[in-house]
Structures are given as C-alpha cells and as structure tokens.
PDB file of C-alpha atoms and ligand atoms in Angstrom:
ATOM      1  CA  MET Z   1     306.715  95.425  60.832  1.00 54.00           C
ATOM      2  CA  GLN Z   2     305.778  92.790  63.315  1.00 69.00           C
ATOM      3  CA  HIS Z   3     304.284  89.526  61.777  1.00 85.00           C
ATOM      4  CA  LEU Z   4     300.387  89.184  62.816  1.00 93.00           C
ATOM      5  CA  ILE Z   5     298.383  86.219  63.077  1.00 97.00           C
ATOM      6  CA  PRO Z   6     294.326  86.490  62.388  1.00 98.00           C
ATOM      7  CA  VAL Z   7     293.513  85.403  65.750  1.00 98.00           C
ATOM      8  CA  ASP Z   8     291.855  87.501  68.815  1.00 98.00           C
ATOM      9  CA  LEU Z   9     290.849  85.546  71.872  1.00 98.00           C
ATOM     10  CA  HIS Z  10     289.722  88.650  74.147  1.00 98.00           C
ATOM     11  CA  SER Z  11     287.206  90.945  72.681  1.00 98.00           C
ATOM     12  CA  HIS Z  12     284.065  93.117  73.970  1.00 98.00           C
ATOM     13  CA  THR Z  13     280.716  94.679  72.941  1.00 98.00           C
ATOM     14  CA  THR Z  14     277.890  96.355  74.085  1.00 98.00           C
ATOM     15  CA  ASN Z  15     276.973  93.397  75.887  1.00 98.00           C
ATOM     16  CA  SER Z  16     279.422  94.643  78.375  1.00 98.00           C
ATOM     17  CA  ASP Z  17     281.500  97.403  78.347  1.00 97.00           C
ATOM     18  CA  GLY Z  18     282.558  97.512  74.589  1.00 96.00           C
ATOM     19  CA  SER Z  19     281.204 100.138  72.269  1.00 94.00           C
ATOM     20  CA  LEU Z  20     280.525  98.135  69.202  1.00 96.00           C
ATOM     21  CA  SER Z  21     277.302  95.913  68.760  1.00 97.00           C
ATOM     22  CA  VAL Z  22     278.421  92.021  68.011  1.00 98.00           C
ATOM     23  CA  THR Z  23     277.845  92.584  64.301  1.00 98.00           C
ATOM     24  CA  GLU Z  24     280.028  96.014  64.162  1.00 97.00           C
ATOM     25  CA  LEU Z  25     282.645  94.139  66.041  1.00 97.00           C
ATOM     26  CA  LEU Z  26     283.053  91.006  64.139  1.00 98.00           C
ATOM     27  CA  THR Z  27     282.469  93.068  60.823  1.00 97.00           C
ATOM     28  CA  LYS Z  28     285.693  95.014  62.004  1.00 96.00           C
ATOM     29  CA  ALA Z  29     287.547  92.066  62.970  1.00 97.00           C
ATOM     30  CA  LYS Z  30     287.124  90.367  59.407  1.00 97.00           C
ATOM     31  CA  GLU Z  31     287.920  93.903  57.646  1.00 95.00           C
ATOM     32  CA  ASN Z  32     291.275  93.876  59.867  1.00 94.00           C
ATOM     33  CA  GLY Z  33     291.949  90.214  58.509  1.00 96.00           C
ATOM     34  CA  GLY Z  34     291.043  87.954  61.349  1.00 97.00           C
ATOM     35  CA  LYS Z  35     289.924  84.582  61.100  1.00 98.00           C
ATOM     36  CA  TYR Z  36     289.551  83.519  64.719  1.00 98.00           C
ATOM     37  CA  LEU Z  37     287.442  85.651  67.053  1.00 98.00           C
ATOM     38  CA  ALA Z  38     286.571  85.015  70.807  1.00 98.00           C
ATOM     39  CA  LEU Z  39     283.941  87.215  72.006  1.00 99.00           C
ATOM     40  CA  THR Z  40     284.789  87.617  75.715  1.00 98.00           C
ATOM     41  CA  ASP Z  41     282.349  89.997  77.605  1.00 98.00           C
ATOM     42  CA  HIS Z  42     282.516  90.611  81.231  1.00 98.00           C
ATOM     43  CA  ASP Z  43     280.559  88.299  83.093  1.00 98.00           C
ATOM     44  CA  THR Z  44     277.809  87.335  80.593  1.00 98.00           C
ATOM     45  CA  VAL Z  45     277.744  85.072  77.512  1.00 98.00           C
ATOM     46  CA  ASN Z  46     274.341  86.973  76.291  1.00 98.00           C
ATOM     47  CA  GLY Z  47     276.225  87.975  72.875  1.00 98.00           C
ATOM     48  CA  ILE Z  48     277.516  84.519  71.825  1.00 98.00           C
ATOM     49  CA  LYS Z  49     274.209  83.247  70.228  1.00 98.00           C
ATOM     50  CA  GLU Z  50     274.238  86.199  67.756  1.00 98.00           C
ATOM     51  CA  ALA Z  51     277.740  85.947  67.272  1.00 98.00           C
ATOM     52  CA  ARG Z  52     277.768  82.619  66.150  1.00 98.00           C
ATOM     53  CA  GLU Z  53     275.215  83.638  63.499  1.00 98.00           C
ATOM     54  CA  VAL Z  54     276.819  86.771  62.324  1.00 98.00           C
ATOM     55  CA  ALA Z  55     280.231  84.828  62.270  1.00 98.00           C
ATOM     56  CA  LYS Z  56     278.746  82.346  60.187  1.00 98.00           C
ATOM     57  CA  THR Z  57     277.803  85.173  57.369  1.00 98.00           C
ATOM     58  CA  LEU Z  58     281.241  86.723  57.708  1.00 98.00           C
ATOM     59  CA  ASP Z  59     283.276  83.470  57.272  1.00 97.00           C
ATOM     60  CA  LEU Z  60     284.760  83.728  60.610  1.00 98.00           C
ATOM     61  CA  GLN Z  61     285.524  81.397  63.171  1.00 98.00           C
ATOM     62  CA  LEU Z  62     283.787  82.284  66.442  1.00 98.00           C
ATOM     63  CA  ILE Z  63     285.102  81.121  69.794  1.00 98.00           C
ATOM     64  CA  ALA Z  64     282.578  81.425  72.679  1.00 99.00           C
ATOM     65  CA  GLY Z  65     284.166  83.134  75.429  1.00 99.00           C
ATOM     66  CA  VAL Z  66     283.587  85.050  78.560  1.00 99.00           C
ATOM     67  CA  GLU Z  67     285.699  87.226  81.123  1.00 98.00           C
ATOM     68  CA  ILE Z  68     284.802  86.518  84.733  1.00 98.00           C
ATOM     69  CA  SER Z  69     285.655  89.352  87.607  1.00 98.00           C
ATOM     70  CA  VAL Z  70     287.363  87.644  90.382  1.00 98.00           C
ATOM     71  CA  THR Z  71     288.258  89.000  93.721  1.00 98.00           C
ATOM     72  CA  TRP Z  72     291.492  86.980  94.619  1.00 98.00           C
ATOM     73  CA  ASN Z  73     293.634  87.431  97.603  1.00 97.00           C
ATOM     74  CA  ARG Z  74     292.625  90.083 100.071  1.00 92.00           C
ATOM     75  CA  GLY Z  75     290.396  92.213  97.463  1.00 95.00           C
ATOM     76  CA  ASP Z  76     292.609  91.706  94.406  1.00 97.00           C
ATOM     77  CA  LEU Z  77     290.585  92.229  91.108  1.00 98.00           C
ATOM     78  CA  VAL Z  78     291.771  89.479  88.669  1.00 98.00           C
ATOM     79  CA  HIS Z  79     290.205  88.405  85.173  1.00 98.00           C
ATOM     80  CA  ILE Z  80     289.776  85.095  84.161  1.00 99.00           C
ATOM     81  CA  VAL Z  81     289.060  84.147  80.360  1.00 99.00           C
ATOM     82  CA  GLY Z  82     286.982  81.326  79.678  1.00 99.00           C
ATOM     83  CA  LEU Z  83     287.420  80.028  75.754  1.00 99.00           C
ATOM     84  CA  ASN Z  84     285.259  77.469  74.017  1.00 98.00           C
ATOM     85  CA  VAL Z  85     282.703  77.708  76.585  1.00 99.00           C
ATOM     86  CA  ASP Z  86     278.959  76.387  76.494  1.00 98.00           C
ATOM     87  CA  GLU Z  87     276.663  79.473  76.517  1.00 98.00           C
ATOM     88  CA  ASN Z  88     273.949  77.293  77.002  1.00 98.00           C
ATOM     89  CA  ASN Z  89     275.377  75.582  80.388  1.00 98.00           C
ATOM     90  CA  GLN Z  90     272.683  76.368  83.010  1.00 98.00           C
ATOM     91  CA  THR Z  91     275.399  76.600  86.244  1.00 98.00           C
ATOM     92  CA  LEU Z  92     277.416  79.217  83.978  1.00 98.00           C
ATOM     93  CA  VAL Z  93     274.620  81.070  82.811  1.00 98.00           C
ATOM     94  CA  GLU Z  94     272.744  81.375  86.199  1.00 98.00           C
ATOM     95  CA  GLU Z  95     276.108  81.953  88.096  1.00 98.00           C
ATOM     96  CA  LEU Z  96     276.857  84.827  85.408  1.00 98.00           C
ATOM     97  CA  ASN Z  97     273.736  86.362  86.221  1.00 98.00           C
ATOM     98  CA  LYS Z  98     273.787  86.303  89.922  1.00 97.00           C
ATOM     99  CA  LEU Z  99     277.413  87.857  89.546  1.00 97.00           C
ATOM    100  CA  ARG Z 100     276.069  90.763  87.012  1.00 96.00           C
ATOM    101  CA  ALA Z 101     273.136  91.363  89.346  1.00 94.00           C
ATOM    102  CA  SER Z 102     275.299  93.560  91.840  1.00 94.00           C
ATOM    103  CA  ARG Z 103     276.569  95.723  89.090  1.00 97.00           C
ATOM    104  CA  ILE Z 104     273.764  98.374  89.570  1.00 96.00           C
ATOM    105  CA  GLU Z 105     273.853  98.649  93.047  1.00 96.00           C
ATOM    106  CA  ARG Z 106     277.884  99.053  92.843  1.00 98.00           C
ATOM    107  CA  GLY Z 107     276.981 101.798  90.375  1.00 98.00           C
ATOM    108  CA  ARG Z 108     275.070 103.745  92.809  1.00 98.00           C
ATOM    109  CA  LYS Z 109     277.588 103.572  95.440  1.00 98.00           C
ATOM    110  CA  ILE Z 110     280.039 104.784  92.868  1.00 98.00           C
ATOM    111  CA  ALA Z 111     278.006 107.532  92.013  1.00 98.00           C
ATOM    112  CA  ALA Z 112     277.169 108.508  95.674  1.00 98.00           C
ATOM    113  CA  ASN Z 113     280.863 108.692  96.139  1.00 98.00           C
ATOM    114  CA  LEU Z 114     281.252 110.962  93.222  1.00 98.00           C
ATOM    115  CA  ALA Z 115     278.713 113.477  94.664  1.00 98.00           C
ATOM    116  CA  LYS Z 116     280.717 113.799  97.891  1.00 98.00           C
ATOM    117  CA  VAL Z 117     283.495 115.298  95.819  1.00 98.00           C
ATOM    118  CA  GLY Z 118     281.013 117.547  93.903  1.00 98.00           C
ATOM    119  CA  ILE Z 119     280.275 115.572  90.896  1.00 98.00           C
ATOM    120  CA  HIS Z 120     276.628 114.876  90.597  1.00 98.00           C
ATOM    121  CA  GLY Z 121     274.552 113.031  88.263  1.00 98.00           C
ATOM    122  CA  ALA Z 122     277.314 110.397  87.302  1.00 98.00           C
ATOM    123  CA  PHE Z 123     274.728 107.192  87.899  1.00 98.00           C
ATOM    124  CA  GLU Z 124     272.400 108.457  85.101  1.00 98.00           C
ATOM    125  CA  GLY Z 125     274.988 109.621  83.307  1.00 98.00           C
ATOM    126  CA  ALA Z 126     276.905 106.512  83.378  1.00 98.00           C
ATOM    127  CA  MET Z 127     273.536 104.420  82.699  1.00 98.00           C
ATOM    128  CA  SER Z 128     273.307 106.651  79.327  1.00 98.00           C
ATOM    129  CA  TYR Z 129     276.064 105.070  77.756  1.00 97.00           C
ATOM    130  CA  CYS Z 130     275.324 101.664  79.204  1.00 97.00           C
ATOM    131  CA  LYS Z 131     273.223  99.354  76.522  1.00 96.00           C
ATOM    132  CA  ASN Z 132     272.692  96.579  78.915  1.00 95.00           C
ATOM    133  CA  PRO Z 133     272.166  98.099  82.565  1.00 95.00           C
ATOM    134  CA  GLU Z 134     272.925  95.198  84.396  1.00 95.00           C
ATOM    135  CA  ALA Z 135     276.430  95.034  82.647  1.00 97.00           C
ATOM    136  CA  LEU Z 136     277.314  98.766  83.972  1.00 98.00           C
ATOM    137  CA  SER Z 137     281.008  99.092  84.372  1.00 98.00           C
ATOM    138  CA  ARG Z 138     283.422 101.669  85.578  1.00 98.00           C
ATOM    139  CA  THR Z 139     284.190 102.074  81.919  1.00 97.00           C
ATOM    140  CA  HIS Z 140     280.929 103.718  81.274  1.00 98.00           C
ATOM    141  CA  PHE Z 141     281.862 106.037  84.625  1.00 98.00           C
ATOM    142  CA  ASN Z 142     284.926 106.715  82.922  1.00 97.00           C
ATOM    143  CA  GLN Z 143     283.293 107.545  79.629  1.00 96.00           C
ATOM    144  CA  TRP Z 144     281.006 109.900  81.246  1.00 98.00           C
ATOM    145  CA  LEU Z 145     283.645 111.679  83.442  1.00 98.00           C
ATOM    146  CA  VAL Z 146     285.874 112.367  80.270  1.00 97.00           C
ATOM    147  CA  ASP Z 147     282.974 113.658  78.217  1.00 97.00           C
ATOM    148  CA  ASN Z 148     281.945 116.083  80.885  1.00 98.00           C
ATOM    149  CA  ASP Z 149     285.230 117.464  81.625  1.00 97.00           C
ATOM    150  CA  TYR Z 150     286.057 115.922  84.975  1.00 97.00           C
ATOM    151  CA  ALA Z 151     289.012 114.345  83.564  1.00 96.00           C
ATOM    152  CA  LYS Z 152     290.987 113.335  80.398  1.00 94.00           C
ATOM    153  CA  ALA Z 153     290.677 110.166  78.761  1.00 88.00           C
ATOM    154  CA  SER Z 154     294.238 109.215  80.377  1.00 87.00           C
ATOM    155  CA  ASN Z 155     293.561 109.827  83.813  1.00 92.00           C
ATOM    156  CA  ALA Z 156     289.566 109.447  84.672  1.00 94.00           C
ATOM    157  CA  PHE Z 157     290.340 106.245  86.098  1.00 95.00           C
ATOM    158  CA  SER Z 158     293.589 106.853  88.045  1.00 95.00           C
ATOM    159  CA  LYS Z 159     291.868 110.427  89.502  1.00 97.00           C
ATOM    160  CA  TYR Z 160     288.545 108.760  90.197  1.00 98.00           C
ATOM    161  CA  LEU Z 161     287.679 105.129  89.658  1.00 98.00           C
ATOM    162  CA  ALA Z 162     290.761 103.221  90.685  1.00 97.00           C
ATOM    163  CA  PRO Z 163     290.834 101.601  94.307  1.00 96.00           C
ATOM    164  CA  GLY Z 164     291.736 104.349  96.873  1.00 96.00           C
ATOM    165  CA  LYS Z 165     290.189 107.317  94.554  1.00 98.00           C
ATOM    166  CA  PRO Z 166     287.205 109.397  95.357  1.00 97.00           C
ATOM    167  CA  GLY Z 167     284.504 107.354  93.112  1.00 98.00           C
ATOM    168  CA  TYR Z 168     285.946 103.722  94.073  1.00 98.00           C
ATOM    169  CA  ALA Z 169     283.179 101.473  95.507  1.00 98.00           C
ATOM    170  CA  ALA Z 170     284.579  98.076  96.491  1.00 95.00           C
ATOM    171  CA  GLN Z 171     283.007  95.178  95.207  1.00 96.00           C
ATOM    172  CA  THR Z 172     283.411  91.343  95.918  1.00 97.00           C
ATOM    173  CA  TRP Z 173     283.131  89.205  92.819  1.00 98.00           C
ATOM    174  CA  THR Z 174     283.291  85.505  92.385  1.00 98.00           C
ATOM    175  CA  SER Z 175     286.297  83.552  93.755  1.00 98.00           C
ATOM    176  CA  LEU Z 176     289.251  82.446  91.434  1.00 98.00           C
ATOM    177  CA  GLU Z 177     287.898  78.669  92.321  1.00 98.00           C
ATOM    178  CA  ASN Z 178     284.471  79.363  91.054  1.00 98.00           C
ATOM    179  CA  ALA Z 179     285.488  81.058  87.901  1.00 99.00           C
ATOM    180  CA  VAL Z 180     287.727  78.431  86.741  1.00 99.00           C
ATOM    181  CA  THR Z 181     285.306  75.765  87.894  1.00 98.00           C
ATOM    182  CA  TRP Z 182     282.261  77.159  85.921  1.00 98.00           C
ATOM    183  CA  ILE Z 183     284.231  77.430  82.854  1.00 99.00           C
ATOM    184  CA  LYS Z 184     285.612  74.027  83.003  1.00 98.00           C
ATOM    185  CA  ASN Z 185     282.259  72.559  83.655  1.00 98.00           C
ATOM    186  CA  SER Z 186     280.812  74.092  80.865  1.00 98.00           C
ATOM    187  CA  GLY Z 187     283.668  72.643  78.376  1.00 98.00           C
ATOM    188  CA  GLY Z 188     285.831  75.636  78.546  1.00 98.00           C
ATOM    189  CA  ILE Z 189     289.560  76.572  78.839  1.00 99.00           C
ATOM    190  CA  ALA Z 190     290.341  78.999  81.644  1.00 99.00           C
ATOM    191  CA  VAL Z 191     292.919  81.508  80.656  1.00 99.00           C
ATOM    192  CA  ILE Z 192     294.549  84.266  83.319  1.00 99.00           C
ATOM    193  CA  ALA Z 193     293.616  87.872  81.385  1.00 98.00           C
ATOM    194  CA  HIS Z 194     296.372  90.331  81.093  1.00 98.00           C
ATOM    195  CA  PRO Z 195     298.386  89.079  84.185  1.00 98.00           C
ATOM    196  CA  ALA Z 196     301.067  91.814  83.849  1.00 98.00           C
ATOM    197  CA  ARG Z 197     298.147  94.529  84.267  1.00 97.00           C
ATOM    198  CA  TYR Z 198     297.747  93.518  87.837  1.00 98.00           C
ATOM    199  CA  ASN Z 199     301.164  94.976  89.110  1.00 96.00           C
ATOM    200  CA  PHE Z 200     301.677  92.065  91.235  1.00 98.00           C
ATOM    201  CA  THR Z 201     305.225  91.049  92.565  1.00 98.00           C
ATOM    202  CA  ARG Z 202     306.531  88.201  91.041  1.00 97.00           C
ATOM    203  CA  THR Z 203     305.957  85.564  94.028  1.00 98.00           C
ATOM    204  CA  LYS Z 204     302.299  86.838  94.145  1.00 98.00           C
ATOM    205  CA  LEU Z 205     301.944  86.380  90.264  1.00 98.00           C
ATOM    206  CA  ILE Z 206     303.280  82.857  90.733  1.00 98.00           C
ATOM    207  CA  ARG Z 207     301.126  82.251  93.716  1.00 98.00           C
ATOM    208  CA  LEU Z 208     297.888  83.250  91.482  1.00 98.00           C
ATOM    209  CA  ILE Z 209     299.334  80.834  88.959  1.00 99.00           C
ATOM    210  CA  GLU Z 210     299.772  78.042  91.318  1.00 98.00           C
ATOM    211  CA  GLU Z 211     296.503  78.223  92.768  1.00 98.00           C
ATOM    212  CA  PHE Z 212     294.871  78.996  89.479  1.00 99.00           C
ATOM    213  CA  LYS Z 213     296.264  75.663  87.927  1.00 98.00           C
ATOM    214  CA  GLY Z 214     295.361  73.999  90.936  1.00 98.00           C
ATOM    215  CA  PHE Z 215     291.648  74.567  89.752  1.00 98.00           C
ATOM    216  CA  GLY Z 216     292.250  73.241  86.615  1.00 98.00           C
ATOM    217  CA  GLY Z 217     293.131  76.938  84.828  1.00 99.00           C
ATOM    218  CA  ARG Z 218     295.243  76.432  81.642  1.00 98.00           C
ATOM    219  CA  GLY Z 219     296.225  79.362  79.832  1.00 98.00           C
ATOM    220  CA  LEU Z 220     298.079  82.665  80.355  1.00 98.00           C
ATOM    221  CA  GLU Z 221     297.427  85.899  78.316  1.00 98.00           C
ATOM    222  CA  VAL Z 222     300.858  86.722  76.872  1.00 98.00           C
ATOM    223  CA  VAL Z 223     299.859  89.237  74.067  1.00 97.00           C
ATOM    224  CA  SER Z 224     297.570  91.496  75.282  1.00 96.00           C
ATOM    225  CA  SER Z 225     296.963  95.229  74.430  1.00 94.00           C
ATOM    226  CA  SER Z 226     297.801  95.991  78.240  1.00 92.00           C
ATOM    227  CA  HIS Z 227     301.032  94.386  77.804  1.00 95.00           C
ATOM    228  CA  SER Z 228     304.581  95.710  76.858  1.00 95.00           C
ATOM    229  CA  GLN Z 229     307.100  93.789  74.751  1.00 96.00           C
ATOM    230  CA  LEU Z 230     308.964  93.007  77.918  1.00 97.00           C
ATOM    231  CA  ASP Z 231     305.795  91.893  79.652  1.00 98.00           C
ATOM    232  CA  GLU Z 232     305.254  89.456  76.706  1.00 97.00           C
ATOM    233  CA  ILE Z 233     308.400  88.091  77.310  1.00 98.00           C
ATOM    234  CA  GLU Z 234     308.189  87.686  81.112  1.00 98.00           C
ATOM    235  CA  MET Z 235     304.557  85.981  80.653  1.00 98.00           C
ATOM    236  CA  ALA Z 236     305.999  83.791  77.910  1.00 98.00           C
ATOM    237  CA  LYS Z 237     308.673  82.294  80.372  1.00 98.00           C
ATOM    238  CA  LEU Z 238     306.150  81.902  83.083  1.00 98.00           C
ATOM    239  CA  CYS Z 239     304.134  79.873  80.446  1.00 98.00           C
ATOM    240  CA  GLN Z 240     307.191  77.567  79.965  1.00 98.00           C
ATOM    241  CA  GLN Z 241     308.018  77.345  83.580  1.00 98.00           C
ATOM    242  CA  PHE Z 242     304.381  76.357  84.995  1.00 98.00           C
ATOM    243  CA  GLY Z 243     303.438  74.713  81.713  1.00 98.00           C
ATOM    244  CA  LEU Z 244     300.955  77.132  80.669  1.00 98.00           C
ATOM    245  CA  LEU Z 245     299.356  77.486  77.176  1.00 98.00           C
ATOM    246  CA  ALA Z 246     300.148  81.090  75.944  1.00 98.00           C
ATOM    247  CA  SER Z 247     296.751  83.010  74.489  1.00 98.00           C
ATOM    248  CA  VAL Z 248     296.598  86.407  72.603  1.00 98.00           C
ATOM    249  CA  GLY Z 249     293.920  88.853  72.835  1.00 97.00           C
ATOM    250  CA  SER Z 250     293.318  92.638  71.857  1.00 96.00           C
ATOM    251  CA  ASP Z 251     291.011  93.175  74.551  1.00 96.00           C
ATOM    252  CA  PHE Z 252     289.356  95.481  72.327  1.00 96.00           C
ATOM    253  CA  HIS Z 253     286.521  97.902  73.942  1.00 95.00           C
ATOM    254  CA  LYS Z 254     286.100 100.470  71.289  1.00 93.00           C
ATOM    255  CA  SER Z 255     288.365 102.228  68.355  1.00 86.00           C
ATOM    256  CA  GLU Z 256     290.917 104.611  69.966  1.00 75.00           C
ATOM    257  CA  THR Z 257     292.738 106.905  67.774  1.00 60.00           C
ATOM    258  CA  TYR Z 258     295.618 107.460  70.258  1.00 58.00           C
ATOM    259  CA  ARG Z 259     295.971 103.582  70.616  1.00 59.00           C
ATOM    260  CA  LYS Z 260     296.256 101.141  67.819  1.00 63.00           C
ATOM    261  CA  ILE Z 261     294.516  98.106  68.513  1.00 67.00           C
ATOM    262  CA  TYR Z 262     293.467  96.017  65.841  1.00 85.00           C
ATOM    263  CA  VAL Z 263     290.581  93.682  66.871  1.00 96.00           C
ATOM    264  CA  GLY Z 264     290.911  90.412  64.894  1.00 97.00           C
ATOM    265  CA  THR Z 265     294.580  90.103  64.893  1.00 96.00           C
ATOM    266  CA  ASN Z 266     297.597  89.657  67.334  1.00 96.00           C
ATOM    267  CA  LYS Z 267     301.177  89.468  67.424  1.00 95.00           C
ATOM    268  CA  MET Z 268     302.398  85.593  67.833  1.00 96.00           C
ATOM    269  CA  PRO Z 269     303.868  84.761  71.511  1.00 97.00           C
ATOM    270  CA  PRO Z 270     307.603  84.960  71.530  1.00 95.00           C
ATOM    271  CA  GLN Z 271     309.246  81.936  69.668  1.00 88.00           C
ATOM    272  CA  ASP Z 272     308.983  78.211  71.056  1.00 91.00           C
ATOM    273  CA  THR Z 273     306.173  79.423  73.754  1.00 97.00           C
ATOM    274  CA  PRO Z 274     303.535  76.393  73.439  1.00 98.00           C
ATOM    275  CA  THR Z 275     300.031  78.243  72.539  1.00 98.00           C
ATOM    276  CA  ILE Z 276     296.597  77.336  73.085  1.00 98.00           C
ATOM    277  CA  PHE Z 277     295.721  77.251  69.649  1.00 98.00           C
ATOM    278  CA  SER Z 278     295.605  73.688  69.035  1.00 97.00           C
ATOM    279  CA  GLU Z 279     293.440  73.295  71.805  1.00 98.00           C
ATOM    280  CA  LEU Z 280     290.644  75.611  70.264  1.00 98.00           C
ATOM    281  CA  GLY Z 281     290.969  74.042  66.703  1.00 97.00           C
ATOM    282  CA  ILE Z 282     292.804  77.217  65.528  1.00 98.00           C
ATOM    283  CA  LEU Z 283     295.119  76.412  62.562  1.00 94.00           C
ATOM    284  CA  ILE Z 284     297.505  78.915  61.550  1.00 87.00           C
TER     285      ILE Z 284
HETATM  286  P1  LIG N 301     284.549  96.868  86.487  1.00 69.13           P
HETATM  287  O1  LIG N 301     284.447  95.442  85.865  1.00 69.13           O
HETATM  288  O2  LIG N 301     283.262  97.769  86.383  1.00 69.13           O
HETATM  289  O3  LIG N 301     285.218  97.015  87.504  1.00 69.13           O
HETATM  290  O4  LIG N 301     285.489  97.738  85.357  1.00 69.13           O
HETATM  291  C1  LIG N 301     286.499  97.065  84.797  1.00 69.13           C
HETATM  292  C2  LIG N 301     286.857  97.588  83.511  1.00 69.13           C
HETATM  293  O5  LIG N 301     287.347  99.110  83.359  1.00 69.13           O
HETATM  294  C3  LIG N 301     287.969  96.827  82.763  1.00 69.13           C
HETATM  295  O6  LIG N 301     287.241  95.735  82.239  1.00 69.13           O
HETATM  296  C4  LIG N 301     288.429  97.665  81.950  1.00 69.13           C
HETATM  297  O7  LIG N 301     287.774  97.577  80.691  1.00 69.13           O
HETATM  298  C5  LIG N 301     288.442  99.007  82.269  1.00 69.13           C
HETATM  299  N1  LIG N 301     289.554  99.548  83.077  1.00 69.13           N
HETATM  300  C6  LIG N 301     290.125  99.263  83.978  1.00 69.13           C
HETATM  301  N2  LIG N 301     291.130 100.024  84.434  1.00 69.13           N
HETATM  302  C7  LIG N 301     291.353 101.038  83.499  1.00 69.13           C
HETATM  303  C8  LIG N 301     292.027 101.842  83.151  1.00 69.13           C
HETATM  304  N3  LIG N 301     293.409 102.175  84.005  1.00 69.13           N
HETATM  305  N4  LIG N 301     291.997 102.595  82.146  1.00 69.13           N
HETATM  306  C9  LIG N 301     290.681 102.934  81.422  1.00 69.13           C
HETATM  307  N5  LIG N 301     290.098 101.686  81.424  1.00 69.13           N
HETATM  308  C10 LIG N 301     290.166 100.737  82.632  1.00 69.13           C
HETATM  309 MN1  LIG N 302     286.667  95.983  80.137  1.00 69.13          MN
HETATM  310 MN1  LIG N 303     290.183  92.452  81.756  1.00 69.13          MN
HETATM  311 MN1  LIG N 304     288.900  92.198  78.770  1.00 69.13          MN
END
C-alpha cells in the first residue's frame, strides 16, 4: 500500500459545490487521519471562519484557502487555488463576491438550454441541491440530472454540461492575473489546481505555467484525485523544470462509493520534488 501523508490542500463544502457542511468535512478528515486541511471552496472564503473554530476543537490544522475560477486563453476554464489567504482581506472578499454574483444568471441560462432539449425544471432542481444559492454550480445540475435519470453519474457532464454540450452556458470568470494577485495580496500562495485535467497540450500547459509564474504564482498540484500516476510524474517534472512547489489535494466534494477519495490524506509527491509544505508550516 502506498504511504499516505496527513495533508490535504484542496477540499469543498456546501459553501460551494461540496455536499458536506464544514463540521462534517473536518470531522471526516480527522477520522481519516488528517492533520493539515485546506478548505478551498469555489470563489468564496465564507466557510473559513467557521472552519477555524471547528478545527480547534478537532486539533486539526486549518489552512485558509479558496479555489478561484479563471478564464484563460480563449475561453479555457482554469482553477487557481490560494493557500494561507486572509479571509478578511477586503479586496479578496469583495472580488470573490462579484465573481459569484454571476452564477445564478448562468444557472438560468443552463436551465434554458436544457429546456431546449426537453429537460424542464433544471433551475429549480439544481437550486434544491444548493445550500448557498450564489454558489450555484454545474455540480448541482449534474446531481439533479443524475437523480432524475437524464444521465448516469459517469456521463452527465460529458452529455450535457461540458463545453459544446446542450446544457452548457459559456461564462467568463476572472483573469489569471487577477486570481494570482488577489491571492498574493491577501498573503496567500497561488497554486494551479489539477493541471493535468485540462487536457492542454504540453506547449499550452507550459505557457499557462509561465504566465502564472510571471504574475507571482508558485505552486502546482501534483497529487490530485483527477490525476493518474503518470500525471503525477509528469507534473512533478514540470515542478522541477519551472521551479514550482508541489501541492497535494483530494479535491473532495462528496463521499463516492465508486471512487475512493479520503479527504484529509494524500500520497506524497514523487521523490525529490520540492513541496509547498514548509511554506505553509506543515511539518511531516
Ligand atoms: P462550475 O464552477 O459551475 O463551472 O462547475 C465546475 C465544477 O464541476 C468543478 O469544480 C467540479 O466540481 C465539477 N466538474 C467538472 N468537470 C466534471 C466532470 N467531468 N464530472 C463531474 N464533475 C465535474
Ligand atoms: Mn467543484
Ligand atoms: Mn477545480
Ligand atoms: Mn476543487
């Protein structure tokens, strides 16, 4: 069995598109043997204050985080994780509020597009899964489509919600420069989330890395639930090549029986890859 470390630098709650509350998520991380957990909800730091309190009672080290939605290049969606951000930083909070404000409107467009292919009631349906309406996500539509037998869990995204599919509604998020700058100016470290998941060519991924570094970004997620073992090796090499620090994250959203993701723990990045751990005070 692979050696696991008690570190998880990417996770979600009902403050965005996760299905557990802050208390449930942290309790699960602790039960799994976790010691260091970053809460990184999409485009919000709303859960951080509560998470700090809960972490104290569980003797868990909470790292304040966020996962910012970025539109890069010509419409590509990229996620930038911020670690050790200040959840009270005014610019960060205000800009994230603005970013989230467009989600309901986009949700209506997604629902209108689904109605055109005969799927009705998707907006209200998705909203019923969403504890914080301003965080309305494709994840909630995904859940509703699956539960109403329009698709299987394995293909609802590729059938309806991915770019070019009937329910897709294009959305322009913030720029790479803004995301990295907000994170940096609030005292945090910016990390490119699940880099292998974008399916970019190597040239394009390197261009993303170079731009990201140019704005002051420092980390690359090497270990992620979206990555294969080969992806981990490739991403670790890119860390070495571009002087980036390796990060690890379960990207936990909910307990899934078909996929074993243990929030709170991760594999160690491949040997000799410099990690982000010491920057965050993580001692392992
Ligand atoms: P949104 O921010 O509303 O565009 O939704 C993006 C979220 O959808 C991501 O954070 C993932 O949690 C989820 N997601 C993206 N791609 C997939 C996929 N292929 N299957 C299931 N969930 C996905
Ligand atoms: Mn998500
Ligand atoms: Mn992501
Ligand atoms: Mn995520």
